[in-house]
Amino acid sequence: MSAQAFLSIQHVDKAFSRGGVTNEVLKDVSLDVHEGEYISIIGHSGCGKSTLLNIVAGLTGVTKGVVFLEGKVVDEPGPDRAVVFQNHSLLPWLTAYENVALAVDKVFAKTKSKAERHEWTMRQIELVNMAHAKDRRPSEISGGMKQRIGIARALAMQPKVLLLDEPFGALDALTRTHLQDQVMQIQAELKNTVLMITHDVDEAVLLSDRIVMMTNGPSARIGEVLSVPLERPRKRLELVSDRTYIAARAAVLKFLYERHRFVEAA
Amino acid sequence: MSAPVLKLDDARATKAAPAAEVVAFRAPKAPSPIAKRARRVFDWAATTLIPPLVVLALLLLFWELICSRPGSALPPPSQVVTDTWELIVDPFYDRGGLDKGLFWHLLASLQRVAVGYAIAVVVGVALGVLVGQSTWAMRGLDPIFQILRTVPPLAWLPLSLAAFRDGQPSAIFVIFITSVWPIIINTAVGIRNIPTDYSNVAKVIRLNGFEYFTKIMIPAAAPYIFTGLRIGVGLSWLAIVAAEMLIGGVGIGFFIWDAWNSSNISDIILALVYVGVVGFILDRIVAFIANAVTRGTATA
């Protein structure tokens, strides 16, 4: 493995044991991610892609192998690997602003003054176009708006790697498109390194520089890595008839539905 | 060439539609704000106030009918009101000793409940957090709690009288021991049910133990904690009346016992009404605080 990789996942195994039964989820997963790269991890449900993300986040430990971020071993969660959770996981008793501020106040407690933290919080909320609803509680805003606040909270930590766990999975198709465009725009602006879990082929091709395709579990591994050499900024409508886009889409679909069909009825 | 023609049709159609609507909307007159408010008050009365009042009137009528016969054991409501008129109109009199108005009796009972319940809240939430947080604390303590909580309040009274050798602390102890169990158990359930998502968020932003407790744990468990607090306040009001019957002194429980000893059945009935109303108010107060503190998420 190259030592200079920004984020390096090396020979990771993960097994869960419960009551003497060991269930191997991931088997020998290795992946190098460069700074500023947008990586999607795609696979059928139950293939352990969320487990992989949790390992990078430090929320789950590895059974074997190691994860390096900028040469340092990842063994606990931290704001340098901010997570956007699938179900937004905003705290329902706090307003949108307070949810972001909770992270900002903790992460920048020593490095920013109170006024600077407020300004920083507001800037993140404006970045996701949520300034108009900053004083509303999660129960009072739509699913897409909640996820935008979740993204703002993660971005506010200025993470080295942004981890997205099926961030648009729970949204309706129109909201999803809108948010995908917004994330693309933000990523172009801030040049974040992003690791995104998804099960949506179009989403993966549209957003990623590389698509990591996982085989079915148990003992899932990386089946194939596909580069998506499309120019940025990418325009959804123009890509519909783009050859590279169509080819990439076909490659992913083939992998998922021909070679690694989901056998169990989910 | 058909497209522009279609557009023209569309434009004509949309032009026609609002005109029709305007005509339709002109007919009803907007109600004035006063009329609107009166309407709302009327709706509230019709749905919330009237039904219980009607049922109450029917019950009183029924009671009046069956207890009006000569030789009936209990007085009819009309009799109760005439017998206790002095107590109803002047709840604040104080002729020294135990001969006081109902307000003073209720106040004495409420003071005991306030002290006992306050201790139960502090101890109950603390133990609940411990049991909810630590698997070993739960394994060790939960079975004991489950057994102790079924002991009836009054069964504790002789023991506490033996320990404290005084009525006042014994009554407070009975209040405490009665109301603490639902608070412990509900708090523990609330803590255990904190979604993993919330603790993951806390881990990612690296909240320390104290911050996690104040910023995540307590607000997340608040709806459960307040359920326990509401059950607890109800139980402590149940227990005080029974405890006071036995320990004596000023208090609504003793008032009832004293009335029984002097065969003032009407006084007992009046006291029961007061006990019920005060218990209801206590419950509403805790519910109100719960709603204010959890900002409505308690019901969500």
Coordinates of C-alpha atoms in Angstrom, one line a residue:
Chain A
M1 CA 0.0 0.0 0.0
S2 CA 1.3 3.4 -0.8
A3 CA 2.2 5.4 2.3
Q4 CA 1.2 8.7 0.8
A5 CA -2.5 7.9 0.3
F6 CA -4.7 10.4 2.2
L7 CA -7.1 7.8 3.5
S8 CA -6.0 4.2 3.4
I9 CA -8.0 1.2 4.3
Q10 CA -5.7 -1.8 4.5
H11 CA -6.8 -5.5 4.6
V12 CA -9.8 -4.9 6.8
D13 CA -11.7 -7.9 8.1
K14 CA -14.8 -7.5 10.3
A15 CA -16.7 -10.2 12.0
F16 CA -19.5 -10.0 14.5
S17 CA -19.9 -12.7 17.1
R18 CA -23.1 -13.2 18.9
G19 CA -23.7 -16.2 21.2
G20 CA -20.8 -18.2 19.8
V21 CA -21.9 -17.7 16.2
T22 CA -19.4 -15.7 14.2
N23 CA -20.7 -13.8 11.2
E24 CA -18.0 -12.5 8.9
V25 CA -19.2 -9.3 7.2
L26 CA -16.1 -7.9 5.5
K27 CA -13.2 -9.9 4.2
D28 CA -9.8 -8.3 3.2
V29 CA -11.1 -4.9 2.1
S30 CA -8.4 -2.5 0.9
L31 CA -8.9 0.9 -0.6
D32 CA -6.8 4.0 -1.0
V33 CA -8.5 7.4 -1.3
H34 CA -6.8 10.6 -2.5
E35 CA -7.4 14.0 -1.1
G36 CA -10.4 15.7 -2.7
E37 CA -11.7 12.5 -4.2
Y38 CA -15.4 11.6 -4.2
I39 CA -15.8 7.9 -3.7
S40 CA -19.1 6.0 -3.8
I41 CA -19.4 2.5 -2.3
I42 CA -22.3 0.6 -3.9
G43 CA -23.6 -2.8 -3.2
H44 CA -26.8 -4.8 -2.4
S45 CA -28.2 -4.3 1.1
G46 CA -26.5 -6.4 3.7
C47 CA -23.1 -6.4 1.9
G48 CA -21.5 -4.5 4.8
K49 CA -21.0 -1.2 3.2
S50 CA -22.4 0.6 6.2
T51 CA -20.1 -1.4 8.4
L52 CA -17.2 -0.2 6.3
L53 CA -18.3 3.4 6.7
N54 CA -18.6 2.9 10.4
I55 CA -15.1 1.5 10.6
V56 CA -13.7 4.6 8.8
A57 CA -15.8 6.7 11.1
G58 CA -14.3 4.9 14.1
L59 CA -17.7 3.9 15.4
T60 CA -17.0 0.2 14.8
G61 CA -13.7 -1.5 15.4
V62 CA -12.0 -3.8 12.9
T63 CA -11.3 -7.5 13.5
K64 CA -8.2 -7.4 11.4
G65 CA -6.5 -4.8 9.3
V66 CA -6.0 -1.1 9.8
V67 CA -7.3 2.3 8.6
F68 CA -5.0 5.2 8.2
L69 CA -6.0 8.9 7.8
E70 CA -3.1 11.1 6.8
G71 CA -0.7 8.4 8.2
K72 CA -2.5 8.2 11.6
V73 CA -4.3 5.1 12.7
V74 CA -8.1 5.5 13.0
D75 CA -9.3 3.9 16.2
E76 CA -12.0 6.2 17.6
P77 CA -14.6 8.5 16.2
G78 CA -13.7 12.2 15.8
P79 CA -14.8 15.4 14.0
D80 CA -12.1 14.9 11.3
R81 CA -14.4 12.1 9.9
A82 CA -17.8 13.7 10.2
V83 CA -20.7 11.5 9.3
V84 CA -24.0 12.3 7.7
F85 CA -26.3 9.6 8.9
Q86 CA -29.0 8.0 6.7
N87 CA -31.9 9.2 9.0
H88 CA -30.3 12.6 9.6
S89 CA -30.1 11.9 13.4
L90 CA -30.7 15.5 14.3
L91 CA -31.5 16.0 18.0
P92 CA -35.3 16.7 18.1
W93 CA -35.2 19.0 21.1
L94 CA -32.8 21.5 19.4
T95 CA -33.5 23.9 16.5
A96 CA -31.7 23.5 13.2
Y97 CA -29.3 26.2 14.3
E98 CA -28.7 24.6 17.7
N99 CA -28.0 21.3 16.1
V100 CA -25.2 22.7 14.0
A101 CA -24.0 25.0 16.8
L102 CA -23.7 22.0 19.2
A103 CA -21.0 20.5 16.9
V104 CA -19.4 23.9 16.1
D105 CA -19.2 24.9 19.8
K106 CA -17.6 21.6 20.7
V107 CA -15.2 21.2 17.8
F108 CA -14.0 24.8 17.8
A109 CA -14.3 25.5 21.6
K110 CA -10.7 26.5 21.9
T111 CA -9.9 27.8 18.4
K112 CA -12.7 30.2 17.7
S113 CA -14.3 32.9 19.8
K114 CA -18.0 32.9 20.5
A115 CA -18.8 35.4 17.8
E116 CA -16.7 33.5 15.3
R117 CA -18.5 30.2 16.1
H118 CA -21.8 31.9 15.6
E119 CA -20.7 33.2 12.3
W120 CA -19.3 29.8 11.3
T121 CA -22.5 28.1 12.2
M122 CA -24.5 30.6 10.2
R123 CA -22.2 30.2 7.2
Q124 CA -22.7 26.4 7.1
I125 CA -26.5 26.9 7.4
E126 CA -26.4 29.4 4.5
L127 CA -24.2 27.0 2.5
V128 CA -27.1 24.5 2.5
N129 CA -29.7 27.2 1.9
M130 CA -31.4 26.7 5.3
A131 CA -31.1 30.2 6.8
H132 CA -34.8 30.8 6.5
A133 CA -35.6 27.8 8.8
K134 CA -32.7 28.0 11.2
D135 CA -35.0 28.4 14.2
R136 CA -37.3 25.5 13.4
R137 CA -37.1 22.1 15.1
P138 CA -36.5 18.9 13.1
S139 CA -40.2 17.9 13.5
E140 CA -41.2 21.1 11.8
I141 CA -39.1 20.8 8.6
S142 CA -39.2 18.3 5.7
G143 CA -37.0 15.3 5.3
G144 CA -34.9 17.0 2.7
M145 CA -34.4 20.0 4.9
K146 CA -33.4 17.8 7.8
Q147 CA -30.8 16.1 5.7
R148 CA -29.5 19.5 4.6
I149 CA -29.0 20.4 8.3
G150 CA -27.3 17.1 8.8
I151 CA -24.9 17.9 6.0
A152 CA -24.3 21.4 7.4
R153 CA -23.5 19.9 10.8
A154 CA -21.0 17.5 9.2
L155 CA -19.4 20.2 7.0
A156 CA -19.2 22.6 10.0
M157 CA -16.7 20.3 11.6
Q158 CA -14.3 20.9 8.7
P159 CA -13.7 17.1 8.3
K160 CA -10.8 15.7 6.5
V161 CA -13.1 13.1 5.1
L162 CA -16.9 13.5 4.9
L163 CA -18.7 10.2 5.4
L164 CA -22.2 10.0 3.9
D165 CA -24.3 7.0 4.8
E166 CA -27.0 6.7 2.2
P167 CA -27.6 10.4 2.7
F168 CA -30.5 10.6 0.2
G169 CA -31.9 7.2 0.7
A170 CA -34.9 8.3 2.7
L171 CA -35.9 11.2 0.4
D172 CA -38.3 11.4 -2.5
A173 CA -36.9 11.5 -6.0
L174 CA -37.3 15.2 -6.6
T175 CA -35.8 16.2 -3.3
R176 CA -33.0 13.7 -3.9
T177 CA -32.0 15.2 -7.2
H178 CA -32.0 18.7 -5.7
L179 CA -29.8 17.7 -2.8
Q180 CA -27.4 15.7 -5.1
D181 CA -26.9 18.9 -7.1
Q182 CA -26.3 20.8 -3.9
V183 CA -23.8 18.4 -2.6
M184 CA -22.0 18.4 -5.9
Q185 CA -21.8 22.2 -5.8
I186 CA -20.6 22.2 -2.2
Q187 CA -17.9 19.6 -3.0
A188 CA -16.7 21.6 -6.0
E189 CA -16.4 24.6 -3.8
L190 CA -14.8 23.1 -0.7
K191 CA -12.9 20.3 -2.4
N192 CA -13.9 17.8 0.4
T193 CA -12.8 14.2 0.4
V194 CA -16.0 12.2 0.4
L195 CA -16.9 8.6 1.0
M196 CA -20.5 7.9 0.2
I197 CA -22.6 4.8 0.7
T198 CA -25.4 4.4 -1.8
H199 CA -27.5 1.8 -3.5
D200 CA -28.5 4.2 -6.3
V201 CA -26.6 3.6 -9.5
D202 CA -27.3 7.0 -11.1
E203 CA -26.4 8.7 -7.9
A204 CA -23.1 6.9 -7.8
V205 CA -22.1 7.7 -11.4
L206 CA -23.2 11.3 -11.2
L207 CA -21.4 12.2 -8.0
S208 CA -18.3 10.0 -7.9
D209 CA -14.8 10.1 -9.2
R210 CA -14.5 6.4 -8.4
I211 CA -17.2 3.8 -7.7
V212 CA -16.3 0.9 -5.3
M213 CA -18.6 -2.1 -6.0
M214 CA -18.9 -4.6 -3.2
T215 CA -19.8 -8.2 -3.6
N216 CA -22.6 -9.7 -1.6
G217 CA -22.2 -10.7 2.0
P218 CA -21.3 -12.6 4.1
S219 CA -17.5 -12.0 3.7
A220 CA -18.1 -9.2 1.3
R221 CA -15.1 -7.7 -0.4
I222 CA -14.4 -5.1 -3.0
G223 CA -15.4 -6.7 -6.3
E224 CA -14.4 -3.9 -8.7
V225 CA -13.4 -0.2 -8.7
L226 CA -14.7 1.9 -11.6
S227 CA -13.3 5.3 -12.5
V228 CA -15.8 7.8 -13.7
P229 CA -13.7 10.1 -16.0
L230 CA -16.5 12.7 -16.4
E231 CA -15.6 16.5 -16.5
R232 CA -16.8 18.6 -13.6
P233 CA -19.0 20.5 -13.1
R234 CA -21.4 17.7 -14.2
K235 CA -24.8 18.6 -15.6
R236 CA -27.4 16.0 -14.9
L237 CA -29.4 16.6 -18.1
E238 CA -26.4 16.7 -20.4
L239 CA -25.1 13.5 -19.0
V240 CA -28.2 11.5 -19.9
S241 CA -26.9 11.1 -23.4
D242 CA -23.1 11.1 -22.6
R243 CA -21.3 8.0 -23.7
T244 CA -19.0 7.8 -20.7
Y245 CA -21.9 8.2 -18.4
I246 CA -23.9 5.5 -20.1
A247 CA -20.9 3.2 -20.2
A248 CA -20.2 3.7 -16.5
R249 CA -23.8 3.2 -15.6
A250 CA -24.0 0.0 -17.6
A251 CA -20.8 -1.3 -16.0
V252 CA -22.2 -0.8 -12.5
L253 CA -25.6 -2.3 -13.4
K254 CA -23.9 -5.3 -14.9
F255 CA -21.8 -5.8 -11.8
L256 CA -24.8 -5.5 -9.5
Y257 CA -27.4 -7.5 -11.5
E258 CA -25.5 -9.9 -13.6
R259 CA -22.4 -11.0 -11.7
H260 CA -23.5 -10.3 -8.1
R261 CA -27.3 -10.7 -8.1
F262 CA -28.9 -10.4 -4.8
V263 CA -29.9 -14.0 -4.1
E264 CA -31.9 -13.7 -1.0
A265 CA -35.3 -12.1 -1.2
A266 CA -34.9 -8.9 0.8
Chain B
M1 CA -47.6 23.9 -36.0
S2 CA -50.1 22.5 -33.6
A3 CA -48.1 23.6 -30.5
P4 CA -48.8 27.3 -30.6
V5 CA -52.5 26.7 -31.1
L6 CA -52.5 24.5 -28.0
K7 CA -50.8 27.2 -26.0
L8 CA -53.4 29.8 -27.0
D9 CA -56.1 27.4 -25.8
D10 CA -54.3 27.0 -22.5
A11 CA -54.0 30.8 -22.0
R12 CA -57.7 31.2 -22.7
A13 CA -58.6 28.5 -20.3
T14 CA -56.5 29.9 -17.5
K15 CA -57.9 33.3 -18.0
A16 CA -61.4 32.1 -17.7
A17 CA -60.9 30.0 -14.6
P18 CA -60.0 32.8 -12.1
A19 CA -63.0 34.9 -13.2
A20 CA -65.3 32.1 -12.3
E21 CA -63.6 31.6 -9.0
V22 CA -63.9 35.3 -8.1
V23 CA -67.6 35.2 -8.5
A24 CA -67.8 32.1 -6.3
F25 CA -65.7 33.7 -3.6
R26 CA -67.6 36.9 -3.4
A27 CA -70.7 35.4 -1.9
P28 CA -69.7 34.4 1.7
K29 CA -68.8 37.2 4.0
A30 CA -65.6 36.8 6.1
P31 CA -66.6 36.5 9.8
S32 CA -65.3 39.2 12.2
P33 CA -62.4 38.3 14.6
I34 CA -64.8 38.5 17.6
A35 CA -67.3 36.2 16.0
K36 CA -64.4 33.8 15.3
R37 CA -63.2 33.8 18.8
A38 CA -66.7 33.4 20.2
R39 CA -67.1 30.5 17.8
R40 CA -63.9 28.9 19.2
V41 CA -65.0 29.3 22.8
F42 CA -68.3 27.8 22.0
D43 CA -66.7 24.8 20.3
W44 CA -64.4 24.3 23.3
A45 CA -67.4 24.4 25.6
A46 CA -69.4 22.0 23.5
T47 CA -66.6 19.4 23.2
T48 CA -64.7 19.7 26.5
L49 CA -66.9 21.4 29.1
I50 CA -70.5 20.3 28.5
P51 CA -70.1 16.5 28.3
P52 CA -68.5 16.0 31.8
L53 CA -71.0 18.6 33.3
V54 CA -73.9 16.7 31.9
V55 CA -72.6 13.4 33.3
L56 CA -71.9 15.0 36.6
A57 CA -75.4 16.4 36.9
L58 CA -76.9 13.0 36.0
L59 CA -74.7 11.3 38.7
L60 CA -75.7 13.8 41.3
L61 CA -79.4 13.4 40.4
F62 CA -79.1 9.6 40.7
W63 CA -77.3 9.9 44.0
E64 CA -79.9 12.4 45.3
L65 CA -82.7 10.0 44.4
I66 CA -81.3 6.8 46.0
C67 CA -80.1 8.5 49.2
S68 CA -83.1 10.7 49.8
R69 CA -85.2 7.8 51.2
P70 CA -85.5 7.9 55.1
G71 CA -83.0 5.6 56.7
S72 CA -80.4 5.6 54.0
A73 CA -76.8 5.2 55.2
L74 CA -75.3 8.0 53.2
P75 CA -76.5 11.6 52.9
P76 CA -77.7 12.9 49.5
P77 CA -75.7 15.7 47.8
S78 CA -78.2 18.4 49.0
Q79 CA -77.7 17.2 52.6
V80 CA -73.9 17.3 52.1
V81 CA -73.9 20.9 50.9
T82 CA -76.0 22.1 53.9
D83 CA -74.0 20.1 56.4
T84 CA -70.7 21.3 55.2
W85 CA -71.6 24.8 54.2
E86 CA -69.4 26.3 56.9
L87 CA -66.4 24.4 55.6
I88 CA -67.1 25.3 52.0
V89 CA -67.5 29.0 52.4
D90 CA -64.6 29.5 54.9
P91 CA -61.7 27.1 54.2
F92 CA -59.3 29.5 56.0
Y93 CA -60.6 29.5 59.6
D94 CA -58.2 28.4 62.3
R95 CA -59.6 27.8 65.9
G96 CA -56.3 26.4 67.1
G97 CA -55.4 22.7 67.5
L98 CA -56.8 20.5 64.8
D99 CA -59.9 22.6 64.3
K100 CA -58.8 24.3 61.1
G101 CA -60.3 25.0 57.7
L102 CA -59.8 22.6 54.8
F103 CA -57.3 24.9 53.2
W104 CA -54.9 24.3 56.1
H105 CA -55.3 20.6 56.1
L106 CA -54.7 20.5 52.4
L107 CA -51.7 22.7 52.8
A108 CA -50.1 20.5 55.4
S109 CA -50.6 17.4 53.2
L110 CA -49.2 19.2 50.2
Q111 CA -46.1 20.2 52.2
R112 CA -45.4 16.6 53.1
V113 CA -46.0 15.5 49.5
A114 CA -43.7 18.3 48.3
V115 CA -40.8 17.2 50.5
G116 CA -41.2 13.5 49.9
Y117 CA -41.8 13.9 46.2
A118 CA -38.8 16.2 45.8
I119 CA -36.5 13.6 47.4
A120 CA -38.0 10.9 45.2
V121 CA -37.4 13.0 42.1
V122 CA -33.7 13.5 42.8
V123 CA -33.1 9.9 44.0
G124 CA -35.3 8.4 41.3
V125 CA -33.7 10.2 38.4
A126 CA -30.2 9.5 39.7
L127 CA -30.8 5.8 40.3
G128 CA -32.7 5.5 37.0
V129 CA -29.7 7.0 35.1
L130 CA -27.4 4.5 36.9
V131 CA -29.6 1.5 36.1
G132 CA -30.2 2.7 32.5
Q133 CA -26.6 3.4 31.9
S134 CA -24.8 0.4 33.4
T135 CA -25.7 -3.1 32.5
W136 CA -24.3 -4.4 35.8
A137 CA -26.2 -1.9 37.9
M138 CA -29.3 -3.1 36.1
R139 CA -28.6 -6.7 36.7
G140 CA -28.0 -6.1 40.3
L141 CA -30.6 -3.5 41.1
D142 CA -33.5 -4.2 38.8
P143 CA -34.8 -7.4 40.4
I144 CA -34.7 -5.8 43.8
F145 CA -36.6 -2.7 42.5
Q146 CA -39.2 -4.9 40.9
I147 CA -39.9 -6.7 44.2
L148 CA -39.8 -3.6 46.4
R149 CA -42.1 -1.6 44.2
T150 CA -44.9 -4.0 44.7
V151 CA -44.9 -3.4 48.5
P152 CA -48.0 -1.3 49.3
P153 CA -47.2 2.2 50.7
L154 CA -48.9 1.6 54.0
A155 CA -46.8 -1.5 54.7
W156 CA -43.8 0.8 54.9
L157 CA -45.4 3.0 57.6
P158 CA -44.9 0.8 60.7
L159 CA -41.3 0.2 59.7
S160 CA -40.6 3.9 59.1
L161 CA -42.4 4.8 62.4
A162 CA -40.0 2.4 64.1
A163 CA -37.0 3.9 62.4
F164 CA -37.9 7.6 62.7
R165 CA -40.0 7.5 65.9
D166 CA -42.0 10.5 64.7
G167 CA -45.0 10.9 62.4
Q168 CA -43.8 13.7 60.2
P169 CA -40.6 12.1 58.8
S170 CA -42.4 8.7 58.5
A171 CA -45.1 10.2 56.4
I172 CA -42.5 11.9 54.2
F173 CA -40.7 8.6 53.9
V174 CA -43.8 6.8 52.8
I175 CA -44.4 9.4 50.1
F176 CA -40.8 9.0 48.9
I177 CA -40.9 5.2 48.8
T178 CA -44.2 5.2 47.0
S179 CA -43.3 7.6 44.2
V180 CA -39.7 6.7 43.7
W181 CA -40.2 3.4 41.8
P182 CA -42.0 4.6 38.7
I183 CA -39.5 7.5 38.4
I184 CA -36.5 5.0 38.6
I185 CA -38.0 2.6 36.2
N186 CA -39.2 5.1 33.6
T187 CA -35.9 7.0 33.7
A188 CA -34.0 3.8 33.2
V189 CA -36.1 2.8 30.2
G190 CA -35.7 6.3 28.8
I191 CA -31.9 6.2 29.1
R192 CA -31.8 2.7 27.6
N193 CA -33.9 3.7 24.7
I194 CA -31.7 6.6 23.6
P195 CA -31.3 6.0 19.9
T196 CA -27.7 4.9 18.8
D197 CA -27.8 7.7 16.3
Y198 CA -27.7 10.3 19.1
S199 CA -24.8 8.6 20.9
N200 CA -23.0 8.3 17.6
V201 CA -23.4 12.0 17.0
A202 CA -22.0 12.6 20.5
K203 CA -19.0 10.3 19.7
V204 CA -18.2 12.0 16.4
I205 CA -18.2 15.5 18.0
R206 CA -16.4 14.0 21.0
L207 CA -18.7 15.1 23.8
N208 CA -17.3 14.2 27.2
G209 CA -19.3 12.4 29.9
F210 CA -20.8 15.4 31.5
E211 CA -21.7 17.1 28.2
Y212 CA -23.2 13.8 27.0
F213 CA -25.3 13.6 30.2
T214 CA -26.6 17.2 30.0
K215 CA -26.9 17.7 26.3
I216 CA -28.0 14.2 25.0
M217 CA -29.0 11.9 27.8
I218 CA -31.4 14.1 29.9
P219 CA -33.2 15.7 27.0
A220 CA -33.5 12.4 25.1
A221 CA -34.9 10.7 28.1
A222 CA -37.0 13.6 29.3
P223 CA -40.3 12.3 27.9
Y224 CA -39.8 9.0 29.7
I225 CA -38.7 10.7 32.9
F226 CA -41.7 12.9 32.9
T227 CA -44.0 9.9 32.5
G228 CA -42.4 8.5 35.6
L229 CA -42.8 11.9 37.4
R230 CA -46.5 12.0 36.5
I231 CA -47.2 8.5 37.8
G232 CA -45.1 9.3 40.9
V233 CA -47.0 12.5 41.8
G234 CA -50.3 10.6 41.6
L235 CA -49.1 7.8 43.7
S236 CA -47.7 10.1 46.4
W237 CA -51.0 11.9 46.7
L238 CA -52.7 8.5 47.1
A239 CA -50.2 7.5 49.8
I240 CA -50.4 10.7 51.8
V241 CA -54.1 10.4 52.6
A242 CA -53.7 6.9 53.8
A243 CA -50.6 7.7 55.8
E244 CA -52.1 10.7 57.5
M245 CA -55.1 8.7 58.7
L246 CA -52.7 6.7 60.8
I247 CA -50.2 9.3 62.0
G248 CA -52.6 12.0 62.9
G249 CA -51.9 15.7 63.1
V250 CA -53.0 18.4 60.6
G251 CA -53.6 17.0 57.1
I252 CA -56.5 16.0 54.8
G253 CA -56.1 12.3 55.6
F254 CA -56.5 13.0 59.3
F255 CA -59.4 15.3 58.6
I256 CA -61.2 12.4 56.9
W257 CA -60.4 10.0 59.7
D258 CA -61.5 12.5 62.3
A259 CA -64.8 13.1 60.5
W260 CA -65.4 9.4 60.4
N261 CA -64.8 9.2 64.2
S262 CA -67.3 11.9 64.8
S263 CA -69.7 10.4 62.2
N264 CA -69.6 13.5 59.9
I265 CA -70.2 11.6 56.7
S266 CA -70.9 14.9 54.8
D267 CA -67.4 16.2 55.8
I268 CA -65.9 13.0 54.5
I269 CA -67.6 13.5 51.1
L270 CA -66.5 17.1 50.9
A271 CA -62.9 16.2 51.7
L272 CA -63.0 13.4 49.0
V273 CA -64.0 16.0 46.5
Y274 CA -61.1 18.2 47.5
V275 CA -58.6 15.3 47.5
G276 CA -59.7 14.4 44.0
V277 CA -59.5 18.0 42.7
V278 CA -56.1 18.6 44.2
G279 CA -54.8 15.3 42.8
F280 CA -56.0 16.3 39.4
I281 CA -54.4 19.7 39.7
L282 CA -51.0 18.1 40.7
D283 CA -51.1 15.8 37.7
R284 CA -51.9 18.7 35.4
I285 CA -49.0 20.8 36.9
V286 CA -46.5 18.0 36.2
A287 CA -47.9 17.5 32.7
F288 CA -47.7 21.2 32.1
I289 CA -44.0 21.3 33.2
A290 CA -43.3 18.2 31.1
N291 CA -44.7 19.9 28.0
A292 CA -42.8 23.1 28.7
V293 CA -39.5 21.4 29.3
T294 CA -39.6 18.9 26.5
R295 CA -41.1 21.5 24.2
G296 CA -43.9 19.2 23.1
T297 CA -41.6 16.3 22.1
A298 CA -43.0 14.3 25.1
T299 CA -46.2 13.7 23.1
A300 CA -44.4 13.1 19.8

